[in-house]
Each structure stands twice: as structure tokens, then as C-alpha cells.
């Protein structure tokens, strides 16, 4: 059996926030964000809308696109760094709302590599004969992380005027990471097919010595209680971010992983038609393109429109490529990601 992608779907929240909008609530500029990151706009969830809402919409579309019914899905994998709630995660909500049967359903928590880990697990389940149709969804609502306070009202057009100075300062303090992220979801249905091309090889890596590169210390169960006001007043609920080292690692590890899966499958890297790479920063993609001697037709980007959507990035990009005819039958596609953990890897796939 080989694992073949037979359906895709996506969902993004309605609210679009441009770099010019962010200038109203923090000390930044469209020029800095565009030049240093490639992000021009991103979507943000409204309060009360979580990753599960986006996941349900993307999952429903992927099942319909695959020409299946909810009952046909026999395994659900939801990748998210931003679950609606810590316990029980989003998988049970998504399973229930999509009307899937009594199947295995679980979250994976590998941040920007979450969807890649999901693809690998889905393929393993298919190849071992344990699953026939696997629904894999990456979904994120980062808006809850963003320390914008009442400035959200300005972004949402609920009032005019200036931000509160303390909130302007807090948002400015976060500018090194907050401008990068956007909300969204993407889904794929992978099916077991005999004598098909499909997934050819896969590699997953984790280096825990790099765990401090991105960390959110609160809330967590080494604290008693696990969440308290002191954690929030000391900003432990906000990510700490070593941007420069993340940049270096991502630019090195993604090409390494692509070469590794190509070697495993016995194909030349030059044979790969398209690399669907994690979209953390356009400059990282430029560095990867340079290292691999390819251009943006081989490693495309959509970060300008969505920002870094963490676990949703790979399926959003693949869906777009598929919809616009850039993954014709026979294409050799390589998925690769690097993110917090540090987790990274690649998966090589021949589209039937
Ligand atoms: N607007 C204006 N100025 C800014 C902004 C901003 N939004 N952000 C930072 N600056 C300023 C800084 O204050 C600094 O000023 P200083 O020199 O006066 O101190 C200057 O710009 C340079 O800041 P750096 O942090 O060095 O900027 P850099 O060019 O490294 O870009 C960034 C930072 C965008 C975070 C980059 O390092 C990056 O993309 N890193 C990789 C992110 C990544 O890989 N993420 C993937 C994992 S995410 C996940 O797994 C969830």
C-alpha cells in the first residue's frame, strides 16, 4: 500500500490585518516587516473562534474534495500549537463536529513541524495496514498569544483613535515575533492505494538541545497551580524567541532533510518539482533556495498573504499549488518544515 493525497481543504478567518494596520498599534513599519520577513498581511481569529473552528471547515472541505463521506475516515490527526483548550485538545471536537465515526483521533504538538509529523504518522498507519483514509489537519489561532490588549479594538475597527501608551509599548516589545504569525488551517485526506506512487520516503528529527529557541513557560504543570496571575504579570504566557538562531537552523536543516529523503528514495534532488517548505520568513526561504540552487518556482511562498501559520502552513501551500495546477500528475513533491522543539524533517511524495 502507498499513501496518496486525494483531497485538500483550507480555512482562514475573515479578519485581515496588514502591516499598515500594525503600525497603528506598535512601533514598526511596513518596510521593516516586508523586507525582513516577507509578510504583508495575515488573518486573525475573532475572540471565541479557535483552531477547532478552522480545522472543522478545512477538514469538511478536504473530505468533500476527496469524494468521501465522514464515515469513510478511519483516523484523524490534528496538528496544532494553539489548541482551544489544553485538555482535551482539539481532536475530539473536530471528530465530533465532522461526524466522523468512533475512530482514533489525536493532536500532535510539534509546532511548525506538526503537520509534517502528522503526514509521517498517517503514512505509517496506511503502510502498516491500520488505516485506509486518514484526515490530517493543521490549524492555528495565534491571536490569543498576541499582547495587543485593547488595541485589538483598533485593529478590528471597533473604535478610532490612539492606543493606550502602555499597550503600545507592550505590543512594541513583542514586535520581533508578533508580526510574523497569522491564523489559518489546512487539511488533507490520505488514502491507501495499491500500486500507486504516493509517499516515497520520510525523515523526522528532534534536537532537544534547541528547546529554548522558542518557549512559552506558562501555563504548565510544573507550576502549582498550573496557571496563576504571577505568570501572566511576568509575561511567561508570551513566547520567548531566539530569532537569529531559529533562522540559522531552519535555513540549514530544511535543505539537509530534503537531501536525506531524496537519497532514501534513490532520486536526485534536481528531480524534485516542488518543495513545499514551512513559511516562517521569506528570507529563510531565500536562503534555502540559494543553498539548493533553485528559484521560487521550485520553492514557492505564500507568506506575504498569511504570515507564519505554524502547523497550517504546509497544507495551505499545497492546496494552493494543487488548485492552481502547479502539482500535475506525476509531480515529485517534497514537504519540509523546521520549528520549535526543535523539530524538523521532510517527506517525499509522488503525486498520482
Ligand atoms: N519592526 C521594526 N523593527 C523591528 C521589528 C519590527 N517588527 N522586529 C525587530 N525589530 C528591530 C529590533 O528591535 C532590532 O533593533 P536594534 O538593532 O535596534 O536592536 C532590529 O530590528 C533587528 O532585530 P532582529 O531580531 O535581529 O531582526 P532579524 O532580522 O533577525 O529578524 C526575525 C527577526 C524576523 C524573528 C527573524 O530572525 C526570523 O524570522 N527568525 C526565524 C523565525 C523562525 O524560524 N520561526 C520558525 C519557528 S516558529 C514555530 O515553530 C512556532
XYZ file of C-alpha atoms and ligand atoms in Angstrom:
403
model
C 0.000 0.000 0.000
C 1.101 3.536 -0.711
C -0.286 6.774 0.775
C -1.876 9.120 -1.735
C -3.300 12.605 -1.124
C -6.814 12.537 -2.574
C -8.352 15.705 -1.096
C -7.393 19.064 0.390
C -9.193 21.962 2.077
C -8.334 25.212 3.830
C -9.889 27.833 6.087
C -8.776 31.280 7.196
C -10.622 33.693 9.478
C -12.239 36.729 7.873
C -10.196 39.439 9.570
C -7.192 40.559 7.511
C -4.572 42.706 9.274
C -1.961 44.411 7.116
C 1.433 45.720 8.180
C -0.041 49.229 7.887
C -2.697 48.241 10.443
C 0.014 47.032 12.862
C 1.801 50.394 12.569
C -1.183 51.924 14.399
C -0.627 49.782 17.493
C 3.169 49.328 17.775
C 6.442 50.917 16.740
C 7.053 49.142 13.441
C 6.831 49.834 9.724
C 5.516 48.120 6.623
C 9.011 48.445 5.166
C 10.703 46.621 8.091
C 8.204 43.766 8.170
C 8.106 43.290 4.391
C 11.867 43.470 3.938
C 12.858 41.338 6.943
C 10.079 38.755 6.825
C 8.129 38.937 3.540
C 4.814 39.184 5.437
C 2.396 41.788 4.065
C -0.823 40.717 5.754
C -2.170 37.958 7.969
C -5.584 36.696 9.154
C -6.573 36.746 12.835
C -9.332 34.823 14.594
C -12.050 36.766 16.427
C -12.453 36.067 20.163
C -14.339 32.809 20.653
C -13.001 31.333 17.409
C -10.334 28.725 17.979
C -8.216 26.324 15.971
C -11.006 23.731 16.066
C -13.394 26.028 14.157
C -10.887 26.474 11.335
C -9.930 22.792 11.441
C -13.565 21.703 11.056
C -14.065 23.903 7.988
C -10.811 22.790 6.330
C -11.453 19.137 7.235
C -15.000 19.197 5.850
C -13.750 20.654 2.547
C -10.944 18.085 2.301
C -13.349 15.164 2.833
C -15.722 16.544 0.171
C -12.821 17.207 -2.195
C -11.719 13.589 -1.735
C -15.218 12.448 -2.706
C -15.618 10.648 0.627
C -18.144 10.701 3.445
C -17.184 11.453 7.070
C -17.745 7.774 7.892
C -15.010 6.750 5.460
C -12.299 8.416 7.593
C -10.702 5.908 9.954
C -8.007 8.048 11.612
C -7.905 11.769 12.471
C -4.662 13.623 13.212
C -4.890 17.289 14.222
C -1.662 19.299 14.433
C -1.804 22.485 16.494
C 0.347 24.618 18.763
C -2.722 26.619 19.766
C -5.483 24.236 20.905
C -8.815 25.755 22.000
C -8.025 24.371 25.429
C -5.158 22.362 26.932
C -7.354 19.386 27.798
C -8.648 17.542 25.796
C -7.097 19.312 22.784
C -8.957 19.826 19.513
C -9.121 16.299 18.053
C -12.286 15.206 19.942
C -14.135 18.421 18.999
C -13.155 18.061 15.342
C -14.061 14.338 15.297
C -17.481 15.086 16.767
C -18.316 18.150 14.660
C -17.291 16.465 11.420
C -19.456 13.467 12.263
C -16.568 11.017 11.972
C -17.157 7.563 13.408
C -15.657 6.115 16.596
C -12.118 6.319 15.274
C -8.718 7.170 16.716
C -8.277 10.950 16.884
C -5.378 12.835 18.433
C -3.440 16.105 18.468
C 0.231 16.316 17.602
C 2.150 19.168 19.215
C 5.186 19.679 17.029
C 4.597 23.373 16.297
C 5.753 24.383 12.790
C 6.639 20.748 12.051
C 3.303 19.466 13.371
C 1.706 18.814 10.006
C 4.841 17.098 8.715
C 4.817 14.799 11.743
C 1.111 14.187 11.035
C 1.850 13.194 7.430
C 4.535 10.771 8.563
C 2.238 9.142 11.142
C -0.598 8.937 8.591
C 1.706 7.247 6.092
C 2.929 4.778 8.742
C -0.684 3.909 9.625
C -1.544 3.350 5.967
C 1.550 1.338 5.079
C 1.109 -0.899 8.138
C -2.489 -1.602 7.124
C -4.018 0.084 10.175
C -5.804 2.840 8.276
C -7.344 3.360 4.841
C -8.431 7.027 4.835
C -6.612 9.403 7.177
C -7.651 13.011 7.715
C -4.712 15.228 8.723
C -5.383 18.828 9.703
C -3.037 21.654 10.722
C -4.844 24.533 12.454
C -3.751 27.567 14.450
C -5.273 30.560 16.184
C -2.208 32.524 17.309
C -4.271 35.659 18.011
C -4.587 34.557 21.640
C -0.801 34.881 22.031
C -0.624 38.437 20.790
C -0.281 41.015 23.605
C -2.331 43.751 21.948
C -4.779 44.432 24.824
C -7.430 46.995 23.957
C -5.555 47.809 20.726
C -7.463 44.849 19.288
C -10.412 47.269 19.103
C -8.391 49.493 16.762
C -7.363 46.532 14.601
C -10.948 45.331 14.394
C -12.240 48.802 13.539
C -14.400 48.856 16.671
C -13.094 52.325 17.574
C -10.840 55.070 16.168
C -8.097 56.924 17.957
C -4.755 56.078 19.529
C -3.714 53.059 21.520
C -3.142 53.212 25.237
C 0.591 54.030 25.715
C 1.319 51.016 27.973
C -0.333 48.709 25.440
C 1.543 50.339 22.573
C 4.792 49.679 24.495
C 3.836 46.061 25.214
C 2.950 45.437 21.561
C 6.243 47.060 20.506
C 8.129 44.769 22.862
C 6.594 41.786 21.038
C 7.304 43.102 17.538
C 10.255 40.762 16.907
C 7.846 37.795 16.778
C 4.227 39.008 16.848
C 4.302 40.441 13.319
C 5.225 37.029 11.899
C 2.214 34.936 12.826
C -1.199 34.500 11.224
C -4.172 32.187 11.766
C -5.496 29.503 9.442
C -5.990 25.822 8.774
C -5.285 23.318 6.051
C -6.336 19.686 5.696
C -5.531 16.646 3.586
C -7.090 13.232 3.140
C -4.517 10.485 2.589
C -5.746 7.198 1.195
C -4.226 3.717 0.981
C -3.890 2.715 -2.666
C -2.219 -0.396 -4.058
C 0.465 0.004 -6.726
C 0.230 3.807 -6.551
C 3.116 6.290 -6.363
C 2.394 8.351 -3.171
C 4.766 8.755 -0.215
C 8.255 7.532 -1.117
C 10.331 8.402 1.955
C 10.246 10.424 5.141
C 12.586 11.649 7.865
C 11.751 13.248 11.226
C 14.257 14.890 13.561
C 14.209 16.481 17.000
C 17.065 18.224 18.808
C 16.052 18.992 22.376
C 19.235 20.998 22.981
C 17.457 23.665 20.924
C 14.266 23.612 23.017
C 14.944 27.138 24.302
C 14.807 28.702 20.840
C 11.052 29.174 21.241
C 9.443 28.643 24.597
C 6.155 29.502 26.301
C 6.698 28.853 30.012
C 3.126 29.436 31.200
C 0.755 27.706 31.653
C 2.329 24.383 32.623
C 2.001 21.620 35.119
C 5.360 22.029 36.811
C 3.721 25.161 38.284
C 1.333 24.776 41.227
C -1.224 25.941 40.359
C -0.510 25.366 36.711
C -1.669 28.923 35.795
C -1.710 31.984 38.032
C -1.698 35.761 37.794
C 2.025 35.938 38.654
C 2.877 34.023 35.470
C 0.881 36.488 33.425
C 2.229 39.628 35.098
C 5.764 38.341 34.441
C 4.839 37.675 30.766
C 5.516 33.947 30.995
C 2.487 33.367 28.753
C 4.270 35.070 25.845
C 6.729 33.239 23.607
C 10.453 33.840 24.101
C 12.085 33.740 20.715
C 15.718 33.423 19.582
C 15.004 34.616 16.042
C 18.548 34.647 14.746
C 19.392 31.088 15.799
C 15.998 29.835 14.556
C 16.774 31.464 11.248
C 20.198 29.796 11.011
C 18.905 26.367 11.997
C 15.877 26.488 9.681
C 17.994 27.556 6.698
C 20.394 24.644 7.322
C 18.077 21.854 8.446
C 15.399 22.037 5.722
C 17.816 21.500 2.770
C 19.553 18.765 4.770
C 16.230 16.960 5.294
C 15.240 17.326 1.620
C 18.557 15.761 0.551
C 18.101 12.982 3.065
C 14.642 11.898 1.777
C 15.795 12.168 -1.830
C 18.749 9.869 -1.061
C 16.468 7.469 0.821
C 14.156 7.230 -2.219
C 17.053 6.986 -4.666
C 16.132 10.133 -6.606
C 18.284 13.149 -7.428
C 17.373 16.384 -5.639
C 17.171 18.025 -9.085
C 14.248 15.733 -9.948
C 12.052 17.339 -7.271
C 9.462 19.534 -8.997
C 8.265 21.468 -5.976
C 9.393 21.841 -2.371
C 6.505 22.744 -0.066
C 8.531 24.376 2.704
C 7.446 25.822 6.019
C 6.730 29.546 5.660
C 8.427 31.201 8.658
C 10.219 34.019 6.865
C 10.718 34.804 3.161
C 14.418 35.324 3.881
C 14.684 31.772 5.248
C 13.068 30.533 2.026
C 15.565 32.651 0.048
C 18.442 31.080 1.988
C 17.073 27.574 1.344
C 16.590 28.364 -2.369
C 20.163 29.649 -2.566
C 21.569 26.607 -0.788
C 19.659 24.274 -3.126
C 20.343 26.352 -6.274
C 16.642 26.690 -7.124
C 14.218 29.573 -7.500
C 10.725 30.417 -6.261
C 9.063 28.180 -8.858
C 10.593 25.184 -7.052
C 10.234 26.594 -3.520
C 7.146 28.815 -3.726
C 5.840 31.025 -0.946
C 2.549 32.466 0.239
C 3.884 34.036 3.450
C 3.048 37.535 2.114
C -0.672 36.757 2.425
C -0.802 34.523 5.501
C 2.307 35.060 7.641
C 3.632 32.059 9.529
C 0.609 29.834 10.166
C 2.684 27.212 12.053
C 1.058 23.753 11.567
C -1.320 25.075 8.880
C 1.438 26.246 6.540
C 2.218 23.069 4.577
C -1.396 22.141 3.747
C -2.304 25.770 2.915
C 0.603 25.945 0.463
C -0.039 22.502 -1.057
C -3.764 23.239 -1.506
C -2.920 26.471 -3.312
C -0.433 24.731 -5.609
C -2.896 21.954 -6.375
C -5.740 24.417 -7.059
C -3.598 26.442 -9.457
C -2.414 23.404 -11.403
C 1.152 23.507 -10.156
C 1.127 19.878 -8.969
C 0.210 17.976 -12.136
C 0.025 14.207 -12.198
C 3.467 12.661 -11.746
C 4.926 15.655 -9.842
C 7.622 14.891 -7.309
C 6.807 16.978 -4.238
C 8.904 17.366 -1.101
C 7.338 18.674 2.124
C 9.783 20.120 4.648
C 9.488 22.082 7.890
C 11.527 23.357 10.811
C 10.123 24.731 14.044
C 10.053 24.985 17.801
C 11.328 21.939 19.644
C 13.451 21.969 17.610
C 11.620 19.562 15.299
C 12.210 19.259 11.580
C 12.135 16.817 8.696
C 10.957 16.129 5.164
C 8.645 13.785 3.274
C 8.973 12.945 -0.414
C 5.792 12.315 -2.369
C 4.951 11.400 -5.979
C 1.508 12.770 -6.888
C -0.513 10.222 -8.886
N 9.521 46.325 13.353
C 10.574 47.175 13.423
N 11.758 46.835 13.970
C 11.872 45.583 14.457
C 10.826 44.647 14.409
C 9.605 45.067 13.829
N 8.538 44.260 13.725
N 11.239 43.495 14.973
C 12.507 43.681 15.354
N 12.901 44.955 15.056
C 14.180 45.598 15.310
C 14.846 45.023 16.539
O 14.402 45.736 17.688
C 16.300 45.271 16.241
O 16.601 46.619 16.517
P 18.044 47.017 17.173
O 19.051 46.565 16.160
O 17.912 48.479 17.333
O 18.108 46.233 18.446
C 16.385 45.080 14.729
O 15.062 45.280 14.229
C 16.888 43.732 14.302
O 16.164 42.731 15.057
P 16.441 41.213 14.867
O 15.620 40.414 15.846
O 17.920 40.974 14.825
O 15.820 41.018 13.402
P 16.030 39.867 12.383
O 16.407 40.446 11.101
O 16.823 38.718 12.949
O 14.529 39.330 12.213
C 13.024 37.555 12.831
C 13.835 38.732 13.310
C 12.001 38.036 11.830
C 12.310 36.901 14.015
C 13.965 36.532 12.157
O 15.079 36.287 12.979
C 13.309 35.208 11.856
O 12.459 35.113 11.001
N 13.696 34.130 12.521
C 13.198 32.790 12.263
C 11.813 32.548 12.762
C 11.513 31.065 12.604
O 12.262 30.270 12.082
N 10.407 30.635 13.039
C 10.108 29.235 12.838
C 9.730 28.626 14.011
S 8.247 29.327 14.612
C 7.454 27.992 15.357
O 7.915 26.877 15.382
C 6.199 28.297 16.059
